[in-house]
Amino acid sequence: MKINLEGQTAAITGAAQGIGRAIAESFLEAGSHILAIDIDAAALSDFQKTAPEKIETVTADVGNYALLKGIAGGKKINHLVCAAAIGSGKSGFPFWNLEPGDWGKVIKITLMGTVNTVHAFAPSLLADADETQQKSVLLLASVAGQIGSQTDPPYSASKAAVINFAQCAAKDFAAHGIRVNAMSPGMVKTAMNHSVYQTMPASSDQSYEEWGSEKTANVSPLARWQEPEELGAMAIFLASDHGRNITGQTINIDGGQVMHS
Ligand SMILES: NC(=O)c1ccc[n+]([C@@H]2O[C@H](COP(=O)([O-])OP(=O)(O)OC[C@H]3O[C@@H](n4cnc5c(N)ncnc54)[C@H](O)[C@@H]3O)[C@@H](O)[C@H]2O)c1
């Protein structure tokens, strides 16, 4: 199956590293231009050098709606991917290991950063474009948003809200031919995943690799980590004509951790 997104533009937040960058690389391989948005200017600059003619970068905090409005202003895009997110840096088990005051910064970036981005780029998606091209939005959610995960409660709650917002936006955008989906990874080796390990009591006597492998074996039937490239492949499938009948869905790429029966 050949996925061709030539002549199209994807705006991607959290594109400087990890899953967002892997998704951006998949869009590039499919021929798309990228508007890469991230708070990490140095990592963005490194990424931009890999394909200078195809990647435009903007350093921005997704918590700043006015800034995002300015970035989006007057631009036309085909696809929007929201991957920027943060955790609290603290471990639940139980939830009262955190204070209510620990929730605000996570909700500001992980939930409201996503909401800000979709609001800011809605006019860019709604702008007239080649009707032969697909238009789509992909929100990075998490298995944590579907299972009442105790690991980082404000993060889990933010991701649950992201899934709900994807469904709401899918209904509102449908009449305009714009599809909206959420994608939920399970365990992917990234800076964020490593930071979760560092909050765990087990981190003192288990390596990151041991902790993650034990966790994946315990929680997912396929007992394996997910790879960033697997998420990139699904992202461009959903953005392409092959995904034209898929909207309002949460696609779990999690080794079977979450099953609805
Ligand atoms: N890694 C996993 O196992 C996993 C599992 C489930 C869901 N996810 C989700 O996948 C997405 C990507 O996560 P990742 O693991 O690649 O994380 P990561 O920390 O490796 O990358 C996140 C990127 O977002 C950027 N970012 C953070 N705060 C920002 C802000 N305020 N404004 C703009 N950019 C900001 C960072 O600079 C970084 O480049 C996130 O939405 C995350 O919640 C990850």
Tab-separated table of N, CA and C in Angstrom, residues 4 11 18 54 60 75 115 142 170 183 187 192-193 197 211 217 244-245 254:
chain	number	residue	atom	x	y	z
A	4	ASN	N	0.540	8.430	-0.323
A	4	ASN	CA	1.141	9.595	-0.961
A	4	ASN	C	0.466	10.868	-0.447
A	11	ALA	N	0.605	20.204	10.239
A	11	ALA	CA	1.121	20.915	11.415
A	11	ALA	C	1.154	19.919	12.571
A	18	GLY	N	10.675	12.204	20.117
A	18	GLY	CA	9.746	11.157	20.529
A	18	GLY	C	8.714	10.814	19.463
A	54	LYS	N	11.571	20.921	3.416
A	54	LYS	CA	10.236	20.346	3.691
A	54	LYS	C	9.701	20.698	5.078
A	60	ALA	N	7.220	27.234	20.126
A	60	ALA	CA	6.040	27.778	20.817
A	60	ALA	C	5.592	26.829	21.914
A	75	LYS	N	-2.706	30.601	7.506
A	75	LYS	CA	-2.121	29.373	6.923
A	75	LYS	C	-3.226	28.382	6.544
A	115	VAL	N	-6.432	21.457	23.167
A	115	VAL	CA	-7.621	22.263	22.829
A	115	VAL	C	-7.188	23.569	22.150
A	142	SER	N	-3.872	8.310	25.206
A	142	SER	CA	-3.065	7.298	25.896
A	142	SER	C	-4.001	6.219	26.423
A	170	ALA	N	-14.842	15.630	16.043
A	170	ALA	CA	-15.155	14.795	14.867
A	170	ALA	C	-16.565	15.098	14.382
A	183	MET	N	-5.251	8.717	19.025
A	183	MET	CA	-4.405	7.513	18.973
A	183	MET	C	-3.789	7.302	20.359
A	187	MET	N	3.178	1.696	25.656
A	187	MET	CA	4.523	1.971	26.203
A	187	MET	C	5.510	2.177	25.058
A	192	MET	N	9.469	11.049	27.775
A	192	MET	CA	8.337	11.084	28.700
A	192	MET	C	8.170	9.748	29.420
A	193	ASN	N	8.276	8.663	28.666
A	193	ASN	CA	8.117	7.337	29.259
A	193	ASN	C	9.212	7.097	30.296
A	197	TYR	N	9.173	6.244	34.566
A	197	TYR	CA	9.994	5.237	35.274
A	197	TYR	C	10.716	5.878	36.461
A	211	TRP	N	12.175	-2.512	33.997
A	211	TRP	CA	10.873	-2.019	34.464
A	211	TRP	C	9.854	-2.052	33.337
A	217	ALA	N	4.887	-6.914	29.866
A	217	ALA	CA	4.515	-8.331	30.005
A	217	ALA	C	3.286	-8.481	30.900
A	244	ARG	N	-10.453	7.353	4.919
A	244	ARG	CA	-11.546	8.298	4.639
A	244	ARG	C	-12.849	7.997	5.374
A	245	ASN	N	-13.023	6.771	5.872
A	245	ASN	CA	-14.255	6.441	6.610
A	245	ASN	C	-14.020	6.324	8.109
A	254	ASP	N	-1.199	-0.618	21.447
A	254	ASP	CA	-0.832	-0.878	22.843
A	254	ASP	C	-0.594	-2.350	23.147
